[in-house]
Every structure is written in C-alpha cells, then in structure tokens.
Tab-separated table of C-alpha atoms in Angstrom:
chain	number	residue	atom	x	y	z
A	107	MET	CA	-10.893	14.763	3.154
A	108	SER	CA	-9.187	11.495	4.108
A	109	PRO	CA	-9.450	9.785	7.118
A	110	VAL	CA	-7.208	11.699	9.944
A	111	ALA	CA	-5.177	9.420	12.230
A	112	GLY	CA	-6.637	9.352	15.678
A	113	GLY	CA	-5.000	8.544	18.742
A	114	LYS	CA	-2.459	10.682	20.714
A	115	GLY	CA	0.376	12.407	19.007
A	116	LYS	CA	2.753	15.617	19.127
A	117	ASP	CA	0.202	17.640	17.749
A	118	SER	CA	-2.025	19.442	20.279
A	119	GLY	CA	-5.818	19.673	20.308
A	120	MET	CA	-5.676	23.417	19.786
A	121	ALA	CA	-2.874	23.083	16.850
A	122	ARG	CA	-5.567	20.819	15.402
A	123	VAL	CA	-8.318	23.295	15.943
A	124	LEU	CA	-6.260	26.338	14.196
A	125	GLY	CA	-4.615	24.242	11.608
A	126	SER	CA	-8.338	22.874	10.587
A	127	GLY	CA	-9.803	26.181	10.908
A	128	THR	CA	-7.451	27.899	8.806
A	129	SER	CA	-7.650	25.366	6.181
A	130	GLY	CA	-11.129	25.784	5.792
A	131	ILE	CA	-11.237	29.382	5.624
A	132	ALA	CA	-8.586	29.070	2.704
A	133	GLU	CA	-10.752	26.537	1.265
A	134	LEU	CA	-13.663	28.648	1.416
A	135	LEU	CA	-12.108	31.629	-0.579
A	136	VAL	CA	-11.260	29.510	-3.314
A	137	PHE	CA	-14.388	27.115	-3.645
A	138	HIS	CA	-16.767	29.009	-2.587
A	139	PRO	CA	-17.861	30.073	-5.821
A	140	VAL	CA	-18.063	26.691	-7.322
A	141	ASP	CA	-20.418	25.809	-4.259
A	142	THR	CA	-22.551	28.700	-5.296
A	143	ILE	CA	-22.978	27.404	-9.076
A	144	SER	CA	-23.582	23.920	-7.744
A	145	LYS	CA	-26.198	25.007	-5.227
A	146	ARG	CA	-28.112	27.382	-8.125
A	147	LEU	CA	-28.314	24.717	-10.496
A	148	MET	CA	-29.432	21.998	-7.827
A	149	SER	CA	-32.207	24.726	-6.800
A	150	ASN	CA	-33.047	25.557	-10.534
A	151	LYS	CA	-36.301	23.638	-11.413
A	152	GLY	CA	-36.465	24.860	-15.370
A	153	LYS	CA	-34.233	23.841	-18.103
A	154	VAL	CA	-30.553	24.901	-18.215
A	155	SER	CA	-29.778	24.824	-21.802
A	156	GLY	CA	-29.589	28.045	-23.303
A	157	ASN	CA	-30.160	29.706	-19.874
A	158	LEU	CA	-26.787	28.864	-17.809
A	159	SER	CA	-25.804	32.132	-17.586
A	160	THR	CA	-29.130	33.447	-16.040
A	161	VAL	CA	-29.198	30.547	-13.547
A	162	VAL	CA	-25.576	30.877	-12.328
A	163	PHE	CA	-25.325	34.708	-12.364
A	164	ARG	CA	-29.212	35.728	-11.801
A	165	GLU	CA	-29.598	39.293	-12.170
A	166	HIS	CA	-26.056	39.992	-12.745
A	167	ALA	CA	-25.858	37.722	-15.704
A	168	THR	CA	-25.425	40.828	-18.079
A	169	ALA	CA	-23.111	42.537	-15.710
A	170	PRO	CA	-19.144	43.381	-16.266
A	171	VAL	CA	-17.179	39.951	-15.565
A	172	GLY	CA	-15.786	41.640	-12.503
A	173	LYS	CA	-19.107	42.063	-10.998
A	174	ARG	CA	-20.440	38.561	-12.091
A	175	MET	CA	-17.571	36.826	-10.296
A	176	LEU	CA	-18.197	38.681	-7.131
A	177	SER	CA	-21.752	37.902	-7.519
A	178	LEU	CA	-20.656	34.252	-6.745
A	179	PHE	CA	-19.892	35.241	-3.174
A	180	PRO	CA	-23.164	35.443	-1.548
A	181	GLY	CA	-23.330	34.390	2.090
A	182	LEU	CA	-19.945	34.329	2.591
A	183	GLY	CA	-19.938	35.449	6.503
A	184	TYR	CA	-22.555	32.552	6.829
A	185	ALA	CA	-20.150	30.242	4.720
A	186	ALA	CA	-17.011	30.864	6.646
A	187	GLY	CA	-18.959	30.269	10.076
A	188	TYR	CA	-20.108	26.751	8.488
A	189	LYS	CA	-17.139	25.825	6.606
A	190	VAL	CA	-14.645	26.541	9.568
A	191	ALA	CA	-16.920	24.974	12.100
A	192	GLN	CA	-17.442	22.111	9.798
A	193	ARG	CA	-13.421	21.521	9.148
A	194	ILE	CA	-12.935	21.467	12.886
A	195	TYR	CA	-15.491	18.977	13.681
A	196	LYS	CA	-14.376	16.584	10.842
A	197	PHE	CA	-10.922	16.738	11.954
A	198	GLY	CA	-11.289	16.179	15.483
A	199	GLY	CA	-14.805	14.470	15.365
A	200	GLN	CA	-14.064	11.340	13.019
A	201	PRO	CA	-10.995	10.389	14.818
A	202	TRP	CA	-12.599	10.780	18.133
A	203	PHE	CA	-15.345	8.187	17.085
A	204	ASN	CA	-12.984	6.045	15.553
A	205	ASP	CA	-10.946	5.849	18.833
A	206	LEU	CA	-14.267	4.840	20.633
A	207	ILE	CA	-15.288	2.301	18.205
A	208	SER	CA	-11.688	0.870	18.314
A	209	SER	CA	-11.379	0.654	21.854
A	210	ARG	CA	-14.802	-1.153	22.390
A	211	TYR	CA	-15.717	-3.113	19.366
A	212	LYS	CA	-12.482	-3.841	17.222
A	213	THR	CA	-12.733	-7.469	18.224
A	214	SER	CA	-16.216	-7.623	16.720
A	215	PHE	CA	-15.597	-5.731	13.554
A	216	THR	CA	-12.265	-7.836	13.169
A	217	ASN	CA	-14.405	-11.223	13.669
A	218	ILE	CA	-17.061	-10.026	11.137
A	219	PHE	CA	-14.932	-8.332	8.447
A	220	GLY	CA	-11.294	-9.788	9.316
A	221	GLU	CA	-8.490	-7.636	10.106
A	222	ARG	CA	-7.766	-5.130	7.127
A	223	LYS	CA	-11.380	-4.757	6.202
A	224	GLY	CA	-12.430	-4.529	9.685
A	225	LYS	CA	-10.006	-1.377	10.117
A	226	THR	CA	-11.889	0.265	6.929
A	227	MET	CA	-15.160	-0.565	8.426
A	228	ILE	CA	-14.425	1.072	11.727
A	229	GLN	CA	-13.304	4.278	9.635
A	230	ALA	CA	-16.446	4.325	7.826
A	231	THR	CA	-18.443	3.726	10.623
A	232	ALA	CA	-16.650	6.449	12.686
A	233	GLY	CA	-17.193	8.648	9.422
A	234	SER	CA	-21.011	7.822	9.503
A	235	LEU	CA	-21.360	8.840	13.271
A	236	THR	CA	-19.457	12.201	12.342
A	237	GLY	CA	-21.664	13.088	9.620
A	238	ILE	CA	-25.040	12.428	11.756
A	239	GLY	CA	-23.825	14.643	14.310
A	240	GLU	CA	-22.938	17.327	11.764
A	241	VAL	CA	-26.780	18.193	11.727
A	242	VAL	CA	-25.899	20.660	14.771
A	243	LEU	CA	-24.222	23.077	12.579
A	244	LEU	CA	-27.341	23.003	10.439
A	245	PRO	CA	-28.470	26.559	11.184
A	246	LEU	CA	-25.214	27.728	9.454
A	247	ASP	CA	-25.577	25.663	6.528
A	248	ALA	CA	-29.219	26.538	5.932
A	249	LEU	CA	-28.319	30.496	6.298
A	250	LYS	CA	-25.434	29.848	3.792
A	251	ILE	CA	-27.634	28.407	1.198
A	252	LYS	CA	-30.559	30.926	1.427
A	253	ARG	CA	-27.872	33.413	0.998
A	254	GLN	CA	-26.615	31.566	-2.255
A	255	VAL	CA	-29.921	30.857	-3.826
A	256	ASN	CA	-32.638	32.791	-1.970
A	257	PRO	CA	-31.255	36.345	-0.743
A	258	GLU	CA	-34.974	37.897	-0.653
A	259	ALA	CA	-35.651	35.314	2.515
A	260	PHE	CA	-33.332	37.853	4.383
A	261	ARG	CA	-35.515	40.818	4.160
A	262	GLY	CA	-32.780	43.046	5.384
A	263	ARG	CA	-32.722	41.086	8.849
A	264	GLY	CA	-29.201	40.188	10.458
A	265	VAL	CA	-28.093	36.747	11.843
A	266	VAL	CA	-28.835	37.573	15.311
A	267	ARG	CA	-32.465	38.670	14.484
A	268	ILE	CA	-32.918	35.970	12.215
A	269	PHE	CA	-31.920	33.294	14.644
A	270	MET	CA	-34.206	35.065	17.139
A	271	GLU	CA	-37.118	35.235	14.985
A	272	GLU	CA	-36.801	31.825	13.417
A	273	GLY	CA	-35.653	29.527	15.921
A	274	THR	CA	-35.956	25.862	15.314
A	275	THR	CA	-36.976	26.735	11.487
A	276	LEU	CA	-33.079	26.779	10.772
A	277	TYR	CA	-33.228	23.084	11.683
A	278	ARG	CA	-35.798	22.375	8.821
A	279	GLY	CA	-34.714	19.288	6.716
A	280	TRP	CA	-32.871	17.994	9.694
A	281	GLY	CA	-34.191	14.315	8.892
A	282	TRP	CA	-32.985	14.682	5.209
A	283	THR	CA	-29.456	16.046	6.335
A	284	MET	CA	-28.984	13.240	8.642
A	285	ALA	CA	-30.200	10.490	5.851
A	286	ARG	CA	-27.678	12.137	3.660
A	287	ASN	CA	-24.650	12.755	5.947
A	288	ALA	CA	-24.977	9.061	7.273
A	289	PRO	CA	-24.174	7.296	4.000
A	290	GLY	CA	-22.061	10.410	2.397
A	291	SER	CA	-19.556	10.066	5.367
A	292	PHE	CA	-19.572	6.531	5.404
A	293	ALA	CA	-18.536	6.325	1.547
A	294	LEU	CA	-16.235	9.217	2.276
A	295	PHE	CA	-13.928	7.608	4.896
A	296	GLY	CA	-14.797	4.077	3.996
A	297	ALA	CA	-13.738	4.892	0.302
A	298	SER	CA	-10.398	6.669	1.406
A	299	ALA	CA	-9.515	4.107	3.734
A	300	ALA	CA	-9.947	1.143	1.442
A	301	THR	CA	-7.860	2.981	-1.463
A	302	LYS	CA	-5.197	3.560	1.063
A	303	ASP	CA	-5.216	-0.178	2.069
A	304	LEU	CA	-4.972	-0.985	-1.574
A	305	LEU	CA	-2.199	1.123	-2.107
A	306	GLY	CA	-0.455	-0.771	0.797
A	307	VAL	CA	-0.745	2.061	3.349
A	308	THR	CA	-0.050	0.371	6.782
A	309	SER	CA	-0.077	3.894	8.894
A	310	TYR	CA	-2.562	6.468	7.691
A	311	ALA	CA	-0.134	8.965	9.293
A	312	GLN	CA	2.638	7.938	7.331
A	313	ALA	CA	0.742	8.220	3.697
A	314	THR	CA	2.490	9.951	1.206
A	315	TRP	CA	0.932	13.007	-0.525
A	316	THR	CA	0.085	10.908	-3.635
A	317	GLN	CA	-1.629	8.289	-1.582
A	318	ASN	CA	-3.641	10.832	0.340
A	319	PHE	CA	-4.647	12.472	-3.038
A	320	LEU	CA	-5.661	9.131	-4.495
A	321	ALA	CA	-7.727	8.402	-1.591
A	322	SER	CA	-9.273	11.602	-1.014
A	323	VAL	CA	-10.557	11.764	-4.518
A	324	ALA	CA	-11.994	8.174	-4.211
A	325	GLY	CA	-13.555	8.537	-1.135
A	326	ALA	CA	-14.868	12.085	-2.093
A	327	VAL	CA	-16.089	11.218	-5.402
A	328	ALA	CA	-18.241	8.001	-3.639
A	329	SER	CA	-19.394	10.304	-1.036
A	330	ILE	CA	-20.860	12.802	-3.250
A	331	THR	CA	-22.193	10.357	-5.893
A	332	VAL	CA	-23.974	8.292	-2.939
A	333	ALA	CA	-25.219	11.729	-1.001
A	334	ALA	CA	-26.310	13.336	-4.089
A	335	PRO	CA	-30.054	12.535	-4.378
A	336	LEU	CA	-30.286	13.465	-0.738
A	337	ASP	CA	-28.366	16.691	-1.032
A	338	VAL	CA	-30.635	18.035	-3.822
A	339	ILE	CA	-33.861	17.553	-1.719
A	340	LYS	CA	-32.016	18.982	1.493
A	341	THR	CA	-30.983	22.004	-0.825
A	342	ARG	CA	-34.601	22.676	-1.727
A	343	ILE	CA	-36.077	22.497	1.675
A	344	GLN	CA	-33.155	25.094	2.928
A	345	ASN	CA	-33.655	27.465	0.229
A	346	ALA	CA	-37.622	28.210	0.556
A	347	ASN	CA	-38.629	30.870	2.217
A	348	PHE	CA	-38.540	30.790	6.262
A	349	GLU	CA	-42.168	30.871	6.616
A	350	THR	CA	-42.783	28.219	4.056
A	351	ARG	CA	-42.998	24.810	5.252
A	352	VAL	CA	-41.338	22.343	2.694
A	353	HIS	CA	-41.682	18.617	3.336
A	354	GLY	CA	-39.059	16.191	1.575
A	355	LEU	CA	-41.204	13.754	0.478
A	356	THR	CA	-43.248	16.460	-1.473
A	357	VAL	CA	-39.920	17.724	-2.848
A	358	LEU	CA	-39.204	14.653	-4.116
A	359	LYS	CA	-42.641	13.692	-5.747
A	360	GLU	CA	-42.407	17.345	-7.445
A	361	LEU	CA	-38.806	16.676	-8.408
A	362	VAL	CA	-39.498	13.323	-10.186
A	363	LYS	CA	-42.744	14.537	-11.702
A	364	ASN	CA	-41.263	17.705	-13.347
A	365	GLU	CA	-37.844	17.152	-14.108
A	366	GLY	CA	-37.206	13.164	-13.946
A	367	VAL	CA	-34.894	10.949	-11.930
A	368	GLY	CA	-32.028	12.829	-13.396
A	369	GLY	CA	-33.064	15.653	-11.380
A	370	LEU	CA	-31.753	14.098	-8.540
A	371	PHE	CA	-28.365	14.498	-9.778
A	372	LYS	CA	-28.366	17.997	-10.447
A	373	GLY	CA	-25.205	20.099	-9.615
A	374	LEU	CA	-23.419	16.436	-9.457
A	375	THR	CA	-20.995	17.347	-12.458
A	376	PRO	CA	-19.156	20.518	-10.785
A	377	LYS	CA	-19.068	19.146	-7.425
A	378	ILE	CA	-17.276	16.308	-8.784
A	379	LEU	CA	-14.898	18.370	-10.984
A	380	VAL	CA	-14.193	20.111	-8.036
A	381	VAL	CA	-13.468	17.347	-5.567
A	382	GLY	CA	-9.857	16.555	-6.270
A	383	PRO	CA	-8.268	19.560	-6.095
A	384	LYS	CA	-10.643	20.852	-3.094
A	385	LEU	CA	-9.877	17.914	-0.984
A	386	VAL	CA	-6.069	17.884	-2.068
A	387	PHE	CA	-5.768	21.662	-1.281
A	388	SER	CA	-7.922	21.452	2.400
A	389	TYR	CA	-5.857	18.154	3.205
A	390	THR	CA	-2.433	18.980	2.455
A	391	LEU	CA	-2.957	22.638	3.738
A	392	ALA	CA	-4.175	21.383	7.137
A	393	GLN	CA	-1.806	18.661	7.500
A	394	SER	CA	0.810	21.578	7.106
A	395	LEU	CA	-0.561	23.636	9.284
A	396	ILE	CA	-1.379	21.635	12.191
A	397	PRO	CA	2.363	20.596	12.897
A	398	TRP	CA	3.396	24.406	12.575
A	399	PHE	CA	0.809	25.762	15.211
A	400	SER	CA	2.213	22.673	17.390
A	401	ASN	CA	5.142	24.562	17.543
A	402	TYR	CA	3.550	27.459	19.499
A	403	VAL	CA	0.678	25.902	21.174
C-alpha cells in the first residue's frame, strides 16, 4: 500500500485500527482466491503446461464450477487473522518508524540524499524496518500457507493444539522471511513515495485518488518483483509438513537445479496482475473507513 502519513491528526488510534482491520477483511474476501492460486503455482515443482487445472484446483479439478471456486478459500480463518493483523501493523508501524527516523536522523538523510530524496529514503527505510518486524506474524502466515497448499499437515488438529505441539516450528523460515520483507517493504514504500514526488505531491495526506493509485501500483510492482525469489523459497519452507526440516539453501539449490532460475519467479504474474486493483481497493477503503470510525471512537 502507499505510505500512510505519520504524525498526529484527527484520526484516533482506534479508528486507524478499525479502519485498516476492516479493509484487511474486505481485501481478504475479494483476493484470497488469487493468493491461493499464486501459492499453489509457487509450490508446484512440476511443469504447469497442460496441467494448470490440477495444479490450481487439485482434487477438485473435475468438480462443478461452484465447488472449484470454493476450493480456493482454504485456510480462510488463518488468512483472516494474518491479513487483519498485517494491515493494522502496516498502517500503524510504518508511520511510527517514519516519525522515529525523522525525529532523530532527518538531518543525516537530508545531508546525504538531499531534501526530496531524503524524505523518500526515510519512507523506504521505515518501510524496511516495518517489514522486518512483520516476522512476529509468521505463525499465522505459515498456517495460512499450509492450509492453502498442504492441508494434510494439519491431520485434523485445531489451531490451539497446533500452537501447543509445534511451538517454534511455526517460525520456520524466519530468516528468509526477514530477508524477503526488508527489501520488499523498502521497495514498496520507497517506490510509492518516489512516484508521489514525481507527481508533484508535497503532502502524502493530500494525494488524490489517482495519485495514490499510481503510487501504489509502482510501489507494489517493485516490491513483489524484488521479493519474488525469496518469497518462493519462503513459501516452500513453510508449506512442508511440520515435522520436516527444510533449509532455505537446500530449497534454493534444488529449485535452480530442477526448475532453472525462472523457477524463482513462479507465481509472479498472477501477483502482479492483482497488485493494482488489490492495493487501490484496500488503500481507498481504509482511507474512507478511518475518518468514518473517527466520528465514533
């Protein structure tokens, strides 16, 4: 999403939480199927040509259209927990880091990059720190991915039992997740801020819908492309069975050996195709709901 203006304003913290959380739920219901397709394509180790329906719909490939569509909503509960928490964290975390960096290191950034580029770099750096901290949400992300691509790993267990039995196993791939999030979030907020500067936006809070749209698309495309290889590795680590220890370097070597370098970018096309409407939808909805909730909380 585009950078959210930090600092104090008329919108309360609770309004931001409610607005961004509701935005996350709405975004989830609309785009969860696309995310499932992307994850299944990234997890597929064979050729997709002539086998696309089986890869996407799995055992429901020959089922009626309605049942096939419903099969794209596995792990919706875990996805909801992850998406809502992620959106709330991104809305509140990046502006907080931006304010923190600006209050302590703005002069240094300005001296190195100049006034305009310094502001963009602060936004990007704040985004990178936010992305690194997002690792705390990894268990929910891992459960969501397993439910989407490897439901057999659950073996009928509920979420509480899984947390009790698996413990730190749910943080498997945390290093690769941080390595993916740092440059990805840097590119997201940095490219978004840079685009707004190119469009002549002096205050992010006063950007028009069109400016937010263009900035969001630029930032998201840059972010997803930069993070794509590490995202594929992270996904394959996370979708393995709980008792299976999978090392990232092993995944990387086997992937390049069996699928070529192009395998590192599996699932990139459907992600990029949904970036524009997804970010416009979630960002616009959040920015509409936050002021509305401010009237009540």
